[in-house]
PDB file of C-alpha atoms in Angstrom:
ATOM      1  CA  MET E   1     -28.240  54.229  53.866  1.00 64.00           C
ATOM      2  CA  ILE E   2     -30.993  52.294  52.170  1.00 68.00           C
ATOM      3  CA  ILE E   3     -29.754  53.422  48.742  1.00 68.00           C
ATOM      4  CA  ASP E   4     -26.259  52.180  49.533  1.00 70.00           C
ATOM      5  CA  PHE E   5     -27.671  48.810  50.580  1.00 69.00           C
ATOM      6  CA  LEU E   6     -29.638  48.579  47.316  1.00 75.00           C
ATOM      7  CA  TYR E   7     -26.518  49.369  45.289  1.00 77.00           C
ATOM      8  CA  PHE E   8     -24.652  46.692  47.209  1.00 76.00           C
ATOM      9  CA  GLN E   9     -27.352  44.123  46.513  1.00 77.00           C
ATOM     10  CA  LEU E  10     -27.398  45.098  42.846  1.00 80.00           C
ATOM     11  CA  LEU E  11     -23.640  44.677  42.691  1.00 82.00           C
ATOM     12  CA  ILE E  12     -23.898  41.242  44.303  1.00 82.00           C
ATOM     13  CA  VAL E  13     -26.553  40.197  41.800  1.00 80.00           C
ATOM     14  CA  ILE E  14     -24.406  41.356  38.866  1.00 83.00           C
ATOM     15  CA  LEU E  15     -21.397  39.465  40.193  1.00 80.00           C
ATOM     16  CA  LEU E  16     -23.473  36.328  40.658  1.00 78.00           C
ATOM     17  CA  ILE E  17     -24.803  36.593  37.110  1.00 81.00           C
ATOM     18  CA  MET E  18     -21.282  37.002  35.731  1.00 79.00           C
ATOM     19  CA  LEU E  19     -20.099  34.099  37.855  1.00 77.00           C
ATOM     20  CA  PHE E  20     -22.851  31.804  36.654  1.00 78.00           C
ATOM     21  CA  ALA E  21     -22.315  32.944  33.061  1.00 75.00           C
ATOM     22  CA  SER E  22     -18.652  31.980  33.256  1.00 77.00           C
ATOM     23  CA  MET E  23     -19.647  28.470  34.331  1.00 85.00           C
ATOM     24  CA  PHE E  24     -21.361  27.603  31.072  1.00 87.00           C
ATOM     25  CA  ARG E  25     -19.676  26.921  27.733  1.00 88.00           C
ATOM     26  CA  ILE E  26     -21.039  25.768  24.386  1.00 89.00           C
ATOM     27  CA  LEU E  27     -18.669  23.924  22.070  1.00 92.00           C
ATOM     28  CA  ARG E  28     -19.435  23.361  18.397  1.00 93.00           C
ATOM     29  CA  GLU E  29     -19.328  19.958  16.757  1.00 93.00           C
ATOM     30  CA  TYR E  30     -15.760  20.484  15.507  1.00 93.00           C
ATOM     31  CA  GLU E  31     -14.470  21.863  18.833  1.00 94.00           C
ATOM     32  CA  ARG E  32     -13.168  20.191  21.969  1.00 94.00           C
ATOM     33  CA  GLY E  33     -12.337  21.679  25.357  1.00 94.00           C
ATOM     34  CA  VAL E  34      -9.203  20.677  27.266  1.00 94.00           C
ATOM     35  CA  VAL E  35     -10.181  21.236  30.933  1.00 94.00           C
ATOM     36  CA  PHE E  36      -7.602  21.874  33.686  1.00 95.00           C
ATOM     37  CA  LEU E  37      -8.482  21.463  37.356  1.00 93.00           C
ATOM     38  CA  LEU E  38      -6.296  23.702  39.540  1.00 90.00           C
ATOM     39  CA  GLY E  39      -3.659  23.683  36.831  1.00 89.00           C
ATOM     40  CA  ARG E  40      -3.673  19.924  36.276  1.00 93.00           C
ATOM     41  CA  PHE E  41      -5.180  18.182  33.292  1.00 93.00           C
ATOM     42  CA  HIS E  42      -8.673  16.960  34.084  1.00 91.00           C
ATOM     43  CA  LYS E  43     -10.386  15.758  30.917  1.00 92.00           C
ATOM     44  CA  VAL E  44     -11.394  16.608  27.355  1.00 94.00           C
ATOM     45  CA  LYS E  45     -14.998  17.783  27.029  1.00 92.00           C
ATOM     46  CA  GLY E  46     -17.338  18.533  24.183  1.00 86.00           C
ATOM     47  CA  PRO E  47     -19.008  19.075  21.894  1.00 91.00           C
ATOM     48  CA  GLY E  48     -22.205  20.637  23.255  1.00 90.00           C
ATOM     49  CA  PHE E  49     -23.061  22.269  26.559  1.00 90.00           C
ATOM     50  CA  ILE E  50     -20.511  21.930  29.399  1.00 90.00           C
ATOM     51  CA  ILE E  51     -20.246  23.375  32.909  1.00 89.00           C
ATOM     52  CA  LEU E  52     -17.038  24.623  34.548  1.00 89.00           C
ATOM     53  CA  ILE E  53     -16.363  25.438  38.172  1.00 87.00           C
ATOM     54  CA  PRO E  54     -15.328  29.114  38.332  1.00 85.00           C
ATOM     55  CA  PHE E  55     -11.760  29.848  39.515  1.00 84.00           C
ATOM     56  CA  VAL E  56     -11.106  26.123  39.813  1.00 88.00           C
ATOM     57  CA  GLN E  57     -11.395  24.852  36.268  1.00 90.00           C
ATOM     58  CA  GLN E  58     -10.030  26.462  33.094  1.00 90.00           C
ATOM     59  CA  MET E  59     -10.675  25.374  29.525  1.00 93.00           C
ATOM     60  CA  VAL E  60      -8.737  25.702  26.248  1.00 94.00           C
ATOM     61  CA  ARG E  61     -10.633  25.346  22.974  1.00 93.00           C
ATOM     62  CA  VAL E  62      -9.166  23.163  20.239  1.00 95.00           C
ATOM     63  CA  ASP E  63     -10.366  23.123  16.620  1.00 94.00           C
ATOM     64  CA  LEU E  64     -10.462  19.636  15.069  1.00 95.00           C
ATOM     65  CA  ARG E  65     -10.994  20.729  11.464  1.00 95.00           C
ATOM     66  CA  ILE E  66      -8.335  20.291   8.799  1.00 95.00           C
ATOM     67  CA  VAL E  67      -5.922  23.229   8.738  1.00 95.00           C
ATOM     68  CA  THR E  68      -4.548  24.437   5.401  1.00 94.00           C
ATOM     69  CA  MET E  69      -1.145  25.996   6.013  1.00 94.00           C
ATOM     70  CA  ASP E  70       0.973  27.707   3.382  1.00 93.00           C
ATOM     71  CA  VAL E  71       4.656  26.850   3.791  1.00 92.00           C
ATOM     72  CA  PRO E  72       6.708  29.942   2.845  1.00 90.00           C
ATOM     73  CA  SER E  73       9.223  29.756  -0.004  1.00 89.00           C
ATOM     74  CA  GLN E  74      12.465  28.147   1.089  1.00 88.00           C
ATOM     75  CA  ASP E  75      15.903  28.602  -0.482  1.00 88.00           C
ATOM     76  CA  LEU E  76      17.636  25.257  -0.840  1.00 87.00           C
ATOM     77  CA  ILE E  77      20.523  23.670  -2.716  1.00 87.00           C
ATOM     78  CA  SER E  78      19.744  20.464  -4.561  1.00 87.00           C
ATOM     79  CA  LYS E  79      22.023  17.451  -4.670  1.00 87.00           C
ATOM     80  CA  ASP E  80      23.528  18.630  -7.984  1.00 84.00           C
ATOM     81  CA  ASN E  81      24.353  22.075  -6.456  1.00 84.00           C
ATOM     82  CA  VAL E  82      21.485  24.059  -8.007  1.00 85.00           C
ATOM     83  CA  THR E  83      19.882  26.848  -5.949  1.00 86.00           C
ATOM     84  CA  VAL E  84      16.076  26.831  -6.089  1.00 89.00           C
ATOM     85  CA  ARG E  85      13.162  28.340  -4.181  1.00 90.00           C
ATOM     86  CA  VAL E  86      10.340  25.974  -3.281  1.00 92.00           C
ATOM     87  CA  ASN E  87       7.028  26.606  -1.565  1.00 92.00           C
ATOM     88  CA  ALA E  88       4.357  24.105  -0.548  1.00 93.00           C
ATOM     89  CA  VAL E  89       1.009  23.710   1.169  1.00 95.00           C
ATOM     90  CA  LEU E  90       0.399  21.550   4.234  1.00 95.00           C
ATOM     91  CA  TYR E  91      -2.857  19.848   5.325  1.00 96.00           C
ATOM     92  CA  PHE E  92      -3.179  18.584   8.903  1.00 96.00           C
ATOM     93  CA  ARG E  93      -5.658  18.238  11.751  1.00 95.00           C
ATOM     94  CA  VAL E  94      -5.619  17.672  15.510  1.00 95.00           C
ATOM     95  CA  LEU E  95      -6.415  14.093  16.522  1.00 94.00           C
ATOM     96  CA  ASP E  96      -5.569  14.300  20.228  1.00 94.00           C
ATOM     97  CA  PRO E  97      -6.458  17.675  21.812  1.00 95.00           C
ATOM     98  CA  GLN E  98      -4.700  16.732  25.045  1.00 94.00           C
ATOM     99  CA  LYS E  99      -1.319  16.238  23.355  1.00 95.00           C
ATOM    100  CA  ALA E 100      -1.786  19.290  21.136  1.00 94.00           C
ATOM    101  CA  ILE E 101      -2.198  21.574  24.173  1.00 94.00           C
ATOM    102  CA  ILE E 102       0.095  19.918  26.735  1.00 94.00           C
ATOM    103  CA  ASN E 103       3.018  18.573  24.686  1.00 93.00           C
ATOM    104  CA  VAL E 104       3.671  21.684  22.582  1.00 94.00           C
ATOM    105  CA  GLU E 105       3.286  25.386  23.311  1.00 91.00           C
ATOM    106  CA  ASN E 106       1.775  26.405  19.962  1.00 92.00           C
ATOM    107  CA  TYR E 107       1.061  23.482  17.683  1.00 93.00           C
ATOM    108  CA  LEU E 108       0.308  25.707  14.664  1.00 94.00           C
ATOM    109  CA  GLU E 109       3.634  27.532  14.817  1.00 94.00           C
ATOM    110  CA  ALA E 110       5.534  24.347  15.654  1.00 95.00           C
ATOM    111  CA  THR E 111       4.043  22.499  12.690  1.00 94.00           C
ATOM    112  CA  SER E 112       4.834  25.381  10.330  1.00 93.00           C
ATOM    113  CA  GLN E 113       8.485  25.572  11.417  1.00 94.00           C
ATOM    114  CA  LEU E 114       8.872  21.805  11.244  1.00 95.00           C
ATOM    115  CA  ALA E 115       7.450  21.756   7.706  1.00 94.00           C
ATOM    116  CA  GLN E 116       9.933  24.412   6.551  1.00 93.00           C
ATOM    117  CA  THR E 117      13.007  22.662   7.949  1.00 93.00           C
ATOM    118  CA  THR E 118      11.858  19.232   6.754  1.00 93.00           C
ATOM    119  CA  MET E 119      11.235  20.495   3.237  1.00 92.00           C
ATOM    120  CA  ARG E 120      14.747  21.965   3.037  1.00 91.00           C
ATOM    121  CA  SER E 121      16.416  18.812   4.323  1.00 91.00           C
ATOM    122  CA  VAL E 122      14.403  16.343   2.208  1.00 92.00           C
ATOM    123  CA  LEU E 123      14.506  18.228  -1.097  1.00 91.00           C
ATOM    124  CA  GLY E 124      18.204  18.947  -0.632  1.00 89.00           C
ATOM    125  CA  GLN E 125      18.888  15.214  -0.946  1.00 90.00           C
ATOM    126  CA  HIS E 126      17.484  15.078  -4.500  1.00 90.00           C
ATOM    127  CA  GLU E 127      18.646  16.414  -7.847  1.00 88.00           C
ATOM    128  CA  LEU E 128      16.852  19.174  -9.712  1.00 86.00           C
ATOM    129  CA  ASP E 129      15.363  16.792 -12.284  1.00 85.00           C
ATOM    130  CA  GLU E 130      13.772  14.744  -9.488  1.00 88.00           C
ATOM    131  CA  ILE E 131      12.364  17.863  -7.808  1.00 88.00           C
ATOM    132  CA  LEU E 132      10.745  18.938 -11.082  1.00 86.00           C
ATOM    133  CA  SER E 133       9.469  15.556 -12.278  1.00 86.00           C
ATOM    134  CA  ALA E 134       9.012  13.283  -9.225  1.00 88.00           C
ATOM    135  CA  ARG E 135       6.777  15.541  -7.128  1.00 90.00           C
ATOM    136  CA  ASP E 136       4.397  12.767  -6.136  1.00 91.00           C
ATOM    137  CA  THR E 137       7.228  10.773  -4.572  1.00 92.00           C
ATOM    138  CA  LEU E 138       8.629  13.829  -2.795  1.00 93.00           C
ATOM    139  CA  ASN E 139       5.181  14.787  -1.480  1.00 93.00           C
ATOM    140  CA  ALA E 140       4.735  11.297  -0.071  1.00 93.00           C
ATOM    141  CA  ASP E 141       8.153  11.430   1.629  1.00 93.00           C
ATOM    142  CA  LEU E 142       7.436  14.834   3.173  1.00 94.00           C
ATOM    143  CA  GLN E 143       4.012  13.693   4.395  1.00 94.00           C
ATOM    144  CA  ARG E 144       5.442  10.553   5.980  1.00 94.00           C
ATOM    145  CA  ILE E 145       8.278  12.364   7.772  1.00 95.00           C
ATOM    146  CA  LEU E 146       6.061  15.179   9.067  1.00 95.00           C
ATOM    147  CA  ASP E 147       3.391  12.743  10.209  1.00 94.00           C
ATOM    148  CA  GLN E 148       5.932  10.779  12.230  1.00 94.00           C
ATOM    149  CA  SER E 149       7.432  13.942  13.752  1.00 93.00           C
ATOM    150  CA  THR E 150       4.075  15.424  14.800  1.00 94.00           C
ATOM    151  CA  ASP E 151       2.629  12.193  16.172  1.00 93.00           C
ATOM    152  CA  GLY E 152       3.712  13.167  19.687  1.00 93.00           C
ATOM    153  CA  TRP E 153       1.812  16.437  19.332  1.00 94.00           C
ATOM    154  CA  GLY E 154      -1.477  14.686  18.561  1.00 94.00           C
ATOM    155  CA  ILE E 155      -1.440  15.982  14.965  1.00 95.00           C
ATOM    156  CA  LYS E 156      -2.132  14.014  11.794  1.00 95.00           C
ATOM    157  CA  VAL E 157      -0.534  15.346   8.585  1.00 95.00           C
ATOM    158  CA  SER E 158      -2.796  14.208   5.764  1.00 93.00           C
ATOM    159  CA  ALA E 159      -0.997  15.687   2.750  1.00 94.00           C
ATOM    160  CA  VAL E 160       1.899  17.875   1.611  1.00 94.00           C
ATOM    161  CA  GLU E 161       1.881  19.375  -1.886  1.00 93.00           C
ATOM    162  CA  ILE E 162       4.800  21.204  -3.521  1.00 92.00           C
ATOM    163  CA  LYS E 163       3.230  24.154  -5.321  1.00 89.00           C
ATOM    164  CA  HIS E 164       5.966  25.956  -7.192  1.00 87.00           C
ATOM    165  CA  VAL E 165       9.700  25.682  -7.911  1.00 87.00           C
ATOM    166  CA  ASP E 166      11.473  28.932  -8.853  1.00 86.00           C
ATOM    167  CA  LEU E 167      14.660  28.771 -10.933  1.00 83.00           C
ATOM    168  CA  ASP E 168      17.178  31.360 -12.113  1.00 77.00           C
ATOM    169  CA  GLU E 169      16.989  32.571 -15.712  1.00 77.00           C
ATOM    170  CA  SER E 170      20.347  30.963 -16.518  1.00 71.00           C
ATOM    171  CA  MET E 171      19.133  27.622 -15.220  1.00 72.00           C
ATOM    172  CA  ILE E 172      15.911  27.902 -17.229  1.00 70.00           C
ATOM    173  CA  ARG E 173      17.939  28.484 -20.408  1.00 77.00           C
ATOM    174  CA  ALA E 174      20.190  25.524 -19.576  1.00 73.00           C
ATOM    175  CA  ILE E 175      17.155  23.288 -19.098  1.00 73.00           C
ATOM    176  CA  ALA E 176      15.749  24.499 -22.434  1.00 76.00           C
ATOM    177  CA  ARG E 177      19.017  23.626 -24.188  1.00 80.00           C
ATOM    178  CA  GLN E 178      19.039  20.239 -22.519  1.00 76.00           C
ATOM    179  CA  ALA E 179      15.467  19.563 -23.639  1.00 77.00           C
ATOM    180  CA  GLU E 180      16.299  20.631 -27.194  1.00 82.00           C
ATOM    181  CA  ALA E 181      19.319  18.313 -27.271  1.00 86.00           C
ATOM    182  CA  GLU E 182      17.193  15.475 -25.926  1.00 83.00           C
ATOM    183  CA  ARG E 183      14.583  16.013 -28.652  1.00 85.00           C
ATOM    184  CA  SER E 184      17.337  16.060 -31.308  1.00 88.00           C
ATOM    185  CA  ARG E 185      18.757  12.819 -29.939  1.00 88.00           C
ATOM    186  CA  ARG E 186      15.351  11.152 -30.025  1.00 88.00           C
ATOM    187  CA  ALA E 187      14.790  12.344 -33.612  1.00 90.00           C
ATOM    188  CA  LYS E 188      18.097  10.827 -34.718  1.00 90.00           C
ATOM    189  CA  VAL E 189      17.333   7.548 -32.963  1.00 91.00           C
ATOM    190  CA  ILE E 190      13.871   7.399 -34.557  1.00 92.00           C
ATOM    191  CA  HIS E 191      15.359   8.157 -37.997  1.00 89.00           C
ATOM    192  CA  ALA E 192      18.028   5.464 -37.590  1.00 91.00           C
ATOM    193  CA  THR E 193      15.419   2.970 -36.426  1.00 91.00           C
ATOM    194  CA  GLY E 194      13.299   3.760 -39.478  1.00 90.00           C
ATOM    195  CA  GLU E 195      16.272   3.260 -41.789  1.00 88.00           C
ATOM    196  CA  LEU E 196      17.010  -0.094 -40.180  1.00 89.00           C
ATOM    197  CA  GLU E 197      13.415  -1.279 -40.545  1.00 89.00           C
ATOM    198  CA  ALA E 198      13.296  -0.015 -44.152  1.00 87.00           C
ATOM    199  CA  SER E 199      16.493  -1.886 -45.029  1.00 87.00           C
ATOM    200  CA  LYS E 200      15.057  -5.092 -43.619  1.00 87.00           C
ATOM    201  CA  GLN E 201      11.879  -4.624 -45.653  1.00 86.00           C
ATOM    202  CA  LEU E 202      13.888  -3.865 -48.815  1.00 80.00           C
ATOM    203  CA  LEU E 203      15.985  -6.990 -48.298  1.00 83.00           C
ATOM    204  CA  GLU E 204      12.854  -9.073 -47.943  1.00 83.00           C
ATOM    205  CA  ALA E 205      11.340  -7.437 -51.057  1.00 78.00           C
ATOM    206  CA  ALA E 206      14.507  -8.180 -53.039  1.00 77.00           C
ATOM    207  CA  HIS E 207      14.294 -11.854 -52.116  1.00 78.00           C
ATOM    208  CA  VAL E 208      10.669 -11.954 -53.249  1.00 76.00           C
ATOM    209  CA  LEU E 209      11.361 -10.150 -56.546  1.00 71.00           C
ATOM    210  CA  ALA E 210      14.364 -12.385 -57.280  1.00 74.00           C
ATOM    211  CA  GLN E 211      12.113 -15.432 -57.413  1.00 77.00           C
ATOM    212  CA  GLN E 212      10.273 -14.084 -60.516  1.00 71.00           C
ATOM    213  CA  PRO E 213      12.169 -11.815 -62.976  1.00 67.00           C
ATOM    214  CA  GLU E 214       8.946 -10.466 -64.498  1.00 67.00           C
ATOM    215  CA  ALA E 215       8.088  -8.916 -61.164  1.00 70.00           C
ATOM    216  CA  ILE E 216      11.148  -6.685 -61.433  1.00 67.00           C
ATOM    217  CA  GLN E 217       9.927  -5.446 -64.829  1.00 66.00           C
ATOM    218  CA  LEU E 218       6.495  -4.647 -63.380  1.00 70.00           C
ATOM    219  CA  ARG E 219       8.081  -2.798 -60.489  1.00 70.00           C
ATOM    220  CA  TYR E 220      10.211  -0.876 -62.968  1.00 66.00           C
ATOM    221  CA  LEU E 221       7.145   0.190 -64.951  1.00 67.00           C
ATOM    222  CA  GLN E 222       5.381   1.262 -61.762  1.00 69.00           C
ATOM    223  CA  THR E 223       8.383   3.402 -60.857  1.00 69.00           C
ATOM    224  CA  LEU E 224       8.188   5.083 -64.274  1.00 65.00           C
ATOM    225  CA  THR E 225       4.544   6.003 -63.671  1.00 67.00           C
ATOM    226  CA  GLU E 226       5.498   7.552 -60.350  1.00 65.00           C
ATOM    227  CA  ILE E 227       8.318   9.590 -61.922  1.00 63.00           C
ATOM    228  CA  SER E 228       6.233  10.801 -64.864  1.00 62.00           C
ATOM    229  CA  SER E 229       3.603  13.437 -64.215  1.00 59.00           C
ATOM    230  CA  ASP E 230       1.487  15.881 -66.179  1.00 56.00           C
ATOM    231  CA  ASN E 231       3.804  18.843 -65.559  1.00 61.00           C
ATOM    232  CA  SER E 232       7.052  16.952 -66.021  1.00 60.00           C
ATOM    233  CA  LYS E 233       9.365  17.922 -68.940  1.00 61.00           C
ATOM    234  CA  ILE E 234      11.351  14.696 -68.777  1.00 62.00           C
ATOM    235  CA  LEU E 235      10.588  11.943 -71.283  1.00 57.00           C
ATOM    236  CA  VAL E 236      11.180   8.436 -70.006  1.00 59.00           C
ATOM    237  CA  PHE E 237      11.471   5.540 -72.472  1.00 58.00           C
ATOM    238  CA  PRO E 238      11.329   2.104 -70.926  1.00 59.00           C
ATOM    239  CA  VAL E 239      14.090  -0.211 -72.127  1.00 62.00           C
ATOM    240  CA  PRO E 240      13.261  -3.909 -72.231  1.00 60.00           C
ATOM    241  CA  MET E 241      15.258  -6.047 -69.855  1.00 59.00           C
ATOM    242  CA  GLU E 242      16.053  -8.495 -72.677  1.00 61.00           C
ATOM    243  CA  LEU E 243      17.972  -5.747 -74.513  1.00 60.00           C
ATOM    244  CA  GLY E 244      20.624  -5.800 -71.866  1.00 63.00           C
ATOM    245  CA  LYS E 245      21.055  -9.529 -72.319  1.00 65.00           C
ATOM    246  CA  ILE E 246      21.347  -9.162 -76.128  1.00 68.00           C
ATOM    247  CA  LEU E 247      23.996  -6.451 -75.833  1.00 67.00           C
ATOM    248  CA  GLN E 248      25.934  -8.539 -73.362  1.00 72.00           C
ATOM    249  CA  LYS E 249      25.817 -11.528 -75.740  1.00 70.00           C
ATOM    250  CA  MET E 250      27.002  -9.421 -78.696  1.00 72.00           C
ATOM    251  CA  SER E 251      29.923  -8.069 -76.736  1.00 72.00           C
ATOM    252  CA  THR E 252      31.053 -11.548 -75.803  1.00 75.00           C
ATOM    253  CA  GLU E 253      30.925 -12.666 -79.468  1.00 67.00           C
ATOM    254  CA  THR E 254      33.089  -9.778 -80.715  1.00 67.00           C
ATOM    255  CA  GLN E 255      35.811 -10.194 -78.090  1.00 60.00           C
ATOM    256  CA  PRO E 256      37.777 -13.038 -79.942  1.00 56.00           C
ATOM    257  CA  ASP E 257      38.063 -10.985 -83.163  1.00 52.00           C
ATOM    258  CA  ASN E 258      39.440  -8.007 -81.267  1.00 48.00           C
ATOM    259  CA  ALA E 259      41.959 -10.206 -79.518  1.00 47.00           C
ATOM    260  CA  ASP E 260      43.799 -11.065 -82.875  1.00 49.00           C
ATOM    261  CA  GLY E 261      44.745  -7.429 -83.365  1.00 48.00           C
ATOM    262  CA  PRO E 262      43.868  -4.924 -86.123  1.00 49.00           C
ATOM    263  CA  THR E 263      43.302  -6.170 -89.712  1.00 46.00           C
ATOM    264  CA  GLN E 264      46.059  -5.290 -92.153  1.00 45.00           C
ATOM    265  CA  MET E 265      45.147  -3.523 -95.397  1.00 42.00           C
ATOM    266  CA  THR E 266      46.648  -4.910 -98.689  1.00 38.00           C
TER     267      THR E 266
END
């Protein structure tokens, strides 16, 4: 009988220890406790040492650190009817533990699903070139939309980054051909621009050389030095510019004699 009484007392002591142990909680600096009193929201406690009334108060821990969530690859159709697969990474944190626990069942799962659907809807409104080149703008749009949608859940979305865009092999080849054509177009434009600038410079040089005829002769001699080289087999003999004038004068003097016709022999 005495042994049974001792066992009963020991059992009571163990139950009291377990009861008192369940009253005490220690929350880290980045944790908060959402306390419910008989099923109703009571208050948010923490960090540090807190005391709960057993069977009357219950607590749910909430982590306030930034969560890095990988958004799975999503199949979407761009505005120009191109099928692509896009994945991203999402950064968010809980600002209001009360809303995060009461207003949504599982804020982690809800945020992940919302990010997937938002990414499909937003990127589907843009063309493929914008998805590939304007990522900063698209990231800002996704962050703004997600932040507004999760505001009622007590969540702050700090950043959304598109990581990778997968394309079909045929589309990759088409983009390569497009880039090659663009480079060819730029080369032609640059060449035409150079020709235009060169023609303007040549016209200006011609006006300058026309003011002094001797300058043309000097330029002619300089051109001969550029053509001639040590290994060249071509001999270049400079012809004076005055020779052309003499030949022209002689031809004009002989024209009247030729106009009378051939000379008759007697």
